[in-house]
Amino acid sequence: MIEIEHVSKVFNKDNVVIDDISLNLEEGKIIGFIGLNGAGKTTLIKMMTGILKPDSGRIIINGKDIVKDPIDAKQMIGYMADSPDMFLRLTGIEYIHLLSDIYKVPKETREKRIKELSKKFHLEEVLDKPMQGYSHGTRQKMMVMGALVHNPKVWILDEPLIGLDPQSSILLKEMMREHADKNNTVFFSTHVLEIAEKLCDKIAIINKGKIIYYGTLEELRRQYKKKDLDELFMEVIQE
């Protein structure tokens, strides 16, 4: 579970990017995070993962405060950033071992997990090559693998499906569903409403730093009496 309690973030003294957000993201659910560019999605995700500190409020990851107990909280998180262009001087296997060391994954466990994930994402042949030579999609798959190598209780993924080929996209969706079904929490941002409709148990819509809706898409449709997803989304954020 992720508990977000009255969290705010201000940049440059008067730019309120996150405005008093409170959310309880349950275990056993896939929650989609939806909003326009600049609405505050990535900023909130960076606070949830401990990259940024809230100016007020607190974020609790399965009982651990991300600010007060950052090591314990982060051990439970698998995080994938919105850009795969990092650690590019490392080979794929060096990157995965680096993350495995950070998360203290035992040797036998990591070897089994690396073998399993690299096979699923067809990465076996590139693991020993520098990531700077990878295509965008291959880097994306390596970031997914790095986020999941320690099999965390909480997955926080920022636009994880962008750049993936159809086969890998389907595989990741299946893995997200399987992870949630094991009573874990999956929270990911997306701007593709069709993905949210097919995959998510609940959605959180953010606009101008505020959460303006949290619940199921079916409930939202009944509330606004609209079937077209794009029209529905635009009506919600324009209120």
mmCIF file of C-alpha atoms in Angstrom, residues 19-228:
data_model
loop_
_atom_site.group_PDB
_atom_site.id
_atom_site.type_symbol
_atom_site.label_atom_id
_atom_site.label_comp_id
_atom_site.label_asym_id
_atom_site.label_seq_id
_atom_site.Cartn_x
_atom_site.Cartn_y
_atom_site.Cartn_z
ATOM 1 C CA ASP A 19 -1.086 20.906 -4.315
ATOM 2 C CA ASP A 20 -2.157 19.087 -1.122
ATOM 3 C CA ILE A 21 -2.578 15.604 -2.632
ATOM 4 C CA SER A 22 -3.929 12.718 -0.555
ATOM 5 C CA LEU A 23 -4.337 9.192 -1.945
ATOM 6 C CA ASN A 24 -4.462 5.637 -0.606
ATOM 7 C CA LEU A 25 -3.200 3.239 -3.280
ATOM 8 C CA GLU A 26 -4.316 -0.221 -2.260
ATOM 9 C CA GLU A 27 -2.568 -3.556 -2.436
ATOM 10 C CA GLY A 28 -3.765 -5.928 -5.112
ATOM 11 C CA LYS A 29 -4.568 -3.120 -7.544
ATOM 12 C CA ILE A 30 -3.193 -1.682 -10.766
ATOM 13 C CA ILE A 31 -3.651 2.077 -10.575
ATOM 14 C CA GLY A 32 -3.222 4.254 -13.632
ATOM 15 C CA PHE A 33 -2.033 7.843 -13.189
ATOM 16 C CA ILE A 34 -3.393 10.136 -15.873
ATOM 17 C CA GLY A 35 -2.887 13.805 -16.663
ATOM 18 C CA LEU A 36 -1.788 16.288 -19.284
ATOM 19 C CA ASN A 37 1.883 17.150 -19.739
ATOM 20 C CA GLY A 38 2.934 19.392 -16.869
ATOM 21 C CA ALA A 39 0.060 18.307 -14.624
ATOM 22 C CA GLY A 40 2.466 17.017 -11.942
ATOM 23 C CA LYS A 41 2.635 13.263 -12.665
ATOM 24 C CA THR A 42 6.407 12.859 -12.734
ATOM 25 C CA THR A 43 6.931 15.204 -9.774
ATOM 26 C CA LEU A 44 4.599 13.144 -7.595
ATOM 27 C CA ILE A 45 6.243 9.909 -8.727
ATOM 28 C CA LYS A 46 9.688 11.304 -7.889
ATOM 29 C CA MET A 47 8.462 12.133 -4.381
ATOM 30 C CA MET A 48 6.923 8.669 -4.007
ATOM 31 C CA THR A 49 10.287 7.108 -4.854
ATOM 32 C CA GLY A 50 12.375 9.442 -2.706
ATOM 33 C CA ILE A 51 14.079 11.336 -5.531
ATOM 34 C CA LEU A 52 12.406 14.570 -4.421
ATOM 35 C CA LYS A 53 11.274 15.529 -0.923
ATOM 36 C CA PRO A 54 7.781 16.891 -0.323
ATOM 37 C CA ASP A 55 7.600 20.428 1.009
ATOM 38 C CA SER A 56 4.744 19.256 3.234
ATOM 39 C CA GLY A 57 2.870 16.050 3.960
ATOM 40 C CA ARG A 58 4.219 12.521 3.955
ATOM 41 C CA ILE A 59 4.346 9.390 1.806
ATOM 42 C CA ILE A 60 4.219 5.944 3.403
ATOM 43 C CA ILE A 61 5.301 2.812 1.501
ATOM 44 C CA ASN A 62 3.918 -0.291 3.237
ATOM 45 C CA GLY A 63 4.281 1.382 6.630
ATOM 46 C CA LYS A 64 7.648 3.060 5.952
ATOM 47 C CA ASP A 65 7.990 6.831 5.556
ATOM 48 C CA ILE A 66 9.921 7.573 2.338
ATOM 49 C CA VAL A 67 11.607 10.593 3.985
ATOM 50 C CA LYS A 68 12.193 9.285 7.530
ATOM 51 C CA ASP A 69 12.954 5.660 6.573
ATOM 52 C CA PRO A 70 14.217 6.001 2.987
ATOM 53 C CA ILE A 71 16.304 2.816 2.848
ATOM 54 C CA ASP A 72 13.560 0.546 4.184
ATOM 55 C CA ALA A 73 10.924 2.218 2.004
ATOM 56 C CA LYS A 74 13.003 2.074 -1.175
ATOM 57 C CA GLN A 75 13.804 -1.604 -0.655
ATOM 58 C CA MET A 76 10.107 -2.288 -1.307
ATOM 59 C CA ILE A 77 9.931 -0.211 -4.510
ATOM 60 C CA GLY A 78 10.652 -1.134 -8.089
ATOM 61 C CA TYR A 79 10.970 2.178 -9.951
ATOM 62 C CA MET A 80 11.207 2.827 -13.654
ATOM 63 C CA ALA A 81 11.910 6.409 -14.745
ATOM 64 C CA ASP A 82 10.310 8.074 -17.751
ATOM 65 C CA SER A 83 13.629 8.078 -19.636
ATOM 66 C CA PRO A 84 15.796 4.996 -20.318
ATOM 67 C CA ASP A 85 18.859 7.085 -21.174
ATOM 68 C CA MET A 86 20.934 6.464 -18.045
ATOM 69 C CA PHE A 87 23.938 4.357 -16.996
ATOM 70 C CA LEU A 88 24.701 4.027 -20.701
ATOM 71 C CA ARG A 89 28.412 3.286 -20.200
ATOM 72 C CA LEU A 90 27.506 0.098 -18.365
ATOM 73 C CA THR A 91 26.704 -3.137 -20.100
ATOM 74 C CA GLY A 92 23.241 -4.501 -19.490
ATOM 75 C CA ILE A 93 24.461 -7.169 -17.096
ATOM 76 C CA GLU A 94 26.572 -4.617 -15.176
ATOM 77 C CA TYR A 95 23.482 -2.432 -14.774
ATOM 78 C CA ILE A 96 21.360 -5.320 -13.492
ATOM 79 C CA HIS A 97 24.090 -6.441 -11.072
ATOM 80 C CA LEU A 98 24.439 -2.854 -9.817
ATOM 81 C CA LEU A 99 20.741 -2.742 -8.961
ATOM 82 C CA SER A 100 20.860 -6.241 -7.516
ATOM 83 C CA ASP A 101 23.690 -5.127 -5.212
ATOM 84 C CA ILE A 102 21.769 -2.014 -4.161
ATOM 85 C CA TYR A 103 18.706 -4.100 -3.315
ATOM 86 C CA LYS A 104 20.807 -6.860 -1.719
ATOM 87 C CA VAL A 105 19.482 -9.606 -3.981
ATOM 88 C CA PRO A 106 21.278 -12.883 -3.118
ATOM 89 C CA LYS A 107 23.514 -14.330 -5.853
ATOM 90 C CA GLU A 108 21.413 -17.413 -6.525
ATOM 91 C CA THR A 109 18.176 -15.427 -6.557
ATOM 92 C CA ARG A 110 19.528 -12.739 -8.874
ATOM 93 C CA GLU A 111 20.946 -15.239 -11.345
ATOM 94 C CA LYS A 112 17.596 -16.987 -11.560
ATOM 95 C CA ARG A 113 15.741 -13.682 -11.910
ATOM 96 C CA ILE A 114 18.147 -12.311 -14.556
ATOM 97 C CA LYS A 115 17.838 -15.497 -16.585
ATOM 98 C CA GLU A 116 14.054 -15.435 -16.334
ATOM 99 C CA LEU A 117 13.604 -11.754 -17.208
ATOM 100 C CA SER A 118 16.223 -11.595 -19.964
ATOM 101 C CA LYS A 119 14.573 -14.567 -21.655
ATOM 102 C CA LYS A 120 11.109 -13.059 -21.384
ATOM 103 C CA PHE A 121 12.249 -9.763 -22.903
ATOM 104 C CA HIS A 122 14.670 -11.341 -25.436
ATOM 105 C CA LEU A 123 17.697 -9.594 -23.944
ATOM 106 C CA GLU A 124 20.107 -12.529 -23.622
ATOM 107 C CA GLU A 125 22.230 -11.515 -26.612
ATOM 108 C CA VAL A 126 22.725 -7.876 -25.530
ATOM 109 C CA LEU A 127 23.417 -8.291 -21.801
ATOM 110 C CA ASP A 128 27.199 -8.124 -22.275
ATOM 111 C CA LYS A 129 27.077 -5.071 -24.557
ATOM 112 C CA PRO A 130 27.194 -1.375 -23.482
ATOM 113 C CA MET A 131 23.723 0.121 -23.192
ATOM 114 C CA GLN A 132 24.763 3.203 -25.179
ATOM 115 C CA GLY A 133 24.584 0.974 -28.265
ATOM 116 C CA TYR A 134 21.049 -0.202 -27.505
ATOM 117 C CA SER A 135 17.987 1.038 -29.346
ATOM 118 C CA HIS A 136 15.495 3.085 -27.328
ATOM 119 C CA GLY A 137 13.174 0.108 -27.016
ATOM 120 C CA THR A 138 15.963 -2.202 -25.808
ATOM 121 C CA ARG A 139 17.022 0.369 -23.201
ATOM 122 C CA GLN A 140 13.398 0.568 -22.115
ATOM 123 C CA LYS A 141 13.242 -3.189 -21.631
ATOM 124 C CA MET A 142 16.486 -3.106 -19.641
ATOM 125 C CA MET A 143 14.986 -0.452 -17.356
ATOM 126 C CA VAL A 144 11.943 -2.683 -16.824
ATOM 127 C CA MET A 145 14.233 -5.576 -15.978
ATOM 128 C CA GLY A 146 16.185 -3.430 -13.528
ATOM 129 C CA ALA A 147 13.000 -2.310 -11.791
ATOM 130 C CA LEU A 148 11.788 -5.866 -11.317
ATOM 131 C CA VAL A 149 15.001 -7.779 -10.544
ATOM 132 C CA HIS A 150 14.386 -7.653 -6.766
ATOM 133 C CA ASN A 151 10.692 -8.590 -7.141
ATOM 134 C CA PRO A 152 9.486 -5.593 -5.101
ATOM 135 C CA LYS A 153 6.154 -5.286 -3.316
ATOM 136 C CA VAL A 154 5.464 -1.936 -4.978
ATOM 137 C CA TRP A 155 5.963 -1.121 -8.656
ATOM 138 C CA ILE A 156 6.083 2.572 -9.577
ATOM 139 C CA LEU A 157 6.504 2.987 -13.317
ATOM 140 C CA ASP A 158 6.617 6.304 -15.188
ATOM 141 C CA GLU A 159 5.261 5.837 -18.751
ATOM 142 C CA PRO A 160 6.590 2.251 -18.878
ATOM 143 C CA LEU A 161 4.960 1.244 -22.167
ATOM 144 C CA ILE A 162 6.353 4.015 -24.369
ATOM 145 C CA GLY A 163 8.932 2.634 -26.777
ATOM 146 C CA LEU A 164 8.207 -1.036 -26.141
ATOM 147 C CA ASP A 165 7.462 -3.304 -29.071
ATOM 148 C CA PRO A 166 3.967 -4.883 -29.050
ATOM 149 C CA GLN A 167 5.194 -8.229 -27.723
ATOM 150 C CA SER A 168 7.098 -6.661 -24.827
ATOM 151 C CA SER A 169 4.200 -4.331 -24.095
ATOM 152 C CA ILE A 170 1.804 -7.260 -23.805
ATOM 153 C CA LEU A 171 4.285 -9.117 -21.607
ATOM 154 C CA LEU A 172 4.728 -6.169 -19.231
ATOM 155 C CA LYS A 173 0.969 -5.738 -18.920
ATOM 156 C CA GLU A 174 0.638 -9.423 -18.047
ATOM 157 C CA MET A 175 3.404 -9.102 -15.453
ATOM 158 C CA MET A 176 1.725 -6.059 -13.915
ATOM 159 C CA ARG A 177 -1.525 -7.998 -13.601
ATOM 160 C CA GLU A 178 0.225 -11.011 -12.078
ATOM 161 C CA HIS A 179 2.055 -8.778 -9.593
ATOM 162 C CA ALA A 180 -1.143 -7.059 -8.465
ATOM 163 C CA ASP A 181 -2.920 -10.400 -8.169
ATOM 164 C CA LYS A 182 -0.273 -11.398 -5.592
ATOM 165 C CA ASN A 183 -1.570 -8.560 -3.362
ATOM 166 C CA ASN A 184 1.080 -6.059 -4.437
ATOM 167 C CA THR A 185 0.640 -2.453 -5.580
ATOM 168 C CA VAL A 186 1.244 -1.352 -9.172
ATOM 169 C CA PHE A 187 1.152 2.380 -9.909
ATOM 170 C CA PHE A 188 2.022 3.681 -13.368
ATOM 171 C CA SER A 189 1.550 6.844 -15.364
ATOM 172 C CA THR A 190 0.191 6.853 -18.878
ATOM 173 C CA HIS A 191 -1.376 9.263 -21.323
ATOM 174 C CA VAL A 192 -3.027 6.480 -23.329
ATOM 175 C CA LEU A 193 -6.569 6.173 -22.011
ATOM 176 C CA GLU A 194 -7.232 2.907 -23.822
ATOM 177 C CA ILE A 195 -4.438 1.295 -21.797
ATOM 178 C CA ALA A 196 -5.971 2.574 -18.583
ATOM 179 C CA GLU A 197 -9.367 1.195 -19.603
ATOM 180 C CA LYS A 198 -8.067 -2.300 -20.361
ATOM 181 C CA LEU A 199 -5.478 -2.660 -17.621
ATOM 182 C CA CYS A 200 -6.306 -0.588 -14.555
ATOM 183 C CA ASP A 201 -8.455 -1.424 -11.556
ATOM 184 C CA LYS A 202 -8.569 2.270 -10.667
ATOM 185 C CA ILE A 203 -7.359 5.537 -12.127
ATOM 186 C CA ALA A 204 -6.117 8.752 -10.529
ATOM 187 C CA ILE A 205 -6.510 11.892 -12.628
ATOM 188 C CA ILE A 206 -4.288 14.858 -11.854
ATOM 189 C CA ASN A 207 -4.775 18.392 -13.159
ATOM 190 C CA LYS A 208 -2.724 21.441 -12.208
ATOM 191 C CA GLY A 209 -1.214 19.622 -9.253
ATOM 192 C CA LYS A 210 -4.495 18.387 -7.769
ATOM 193 C CA ILE A 211 -6.119 14.971 -7.822
ATOM 194 C CA ILE A 212 -9.528 15.598 -9.360
ATOM 195 C CA TYR A 213 -10.680 11.990 -9.533
ATOM 196 C CA TYR A 214 -9.744 8.644 -7.979
ATOM 197 C CA GLY A 215 -11.801 5.544 -8.597
ATOM 198 C CA THR A 216 -12.830 3.152 -11.333
ATOM 199 C CA LEU A 217 -13.313 4.178 -14.937
ATOM 200 C CA GLU A 218 -16.783 2.644 -14.856
ATOM 201 C CA GLU A 219 -17.802 4.928 -11.982
ATOM 202 C CA LEU A 220 -16.428 7.936 -13.846
ATOM 203 C CA ARG A 221 -18.366 7.003 -16.968
ATOM 204 C CA ARG A 222 -21.599 6.705 -14.990
ATOM 205 C CA GLN A 223 -20.946 10.071 -13.361
ATOM 206 C CA TYR A 224 -20.421 11.918 -16.646
ATOM 207 C CA LYS A 225 -22.575 9.702 -18.893
ATOM 208 C CA LYS A 226 -19.946 9.554 -21.613
ATOM 209 C CA LYS A 227 -18.492 6.552 -23.407
ATOM 210 C CA ASP A 228 -15.743 8.185 -25.458
#
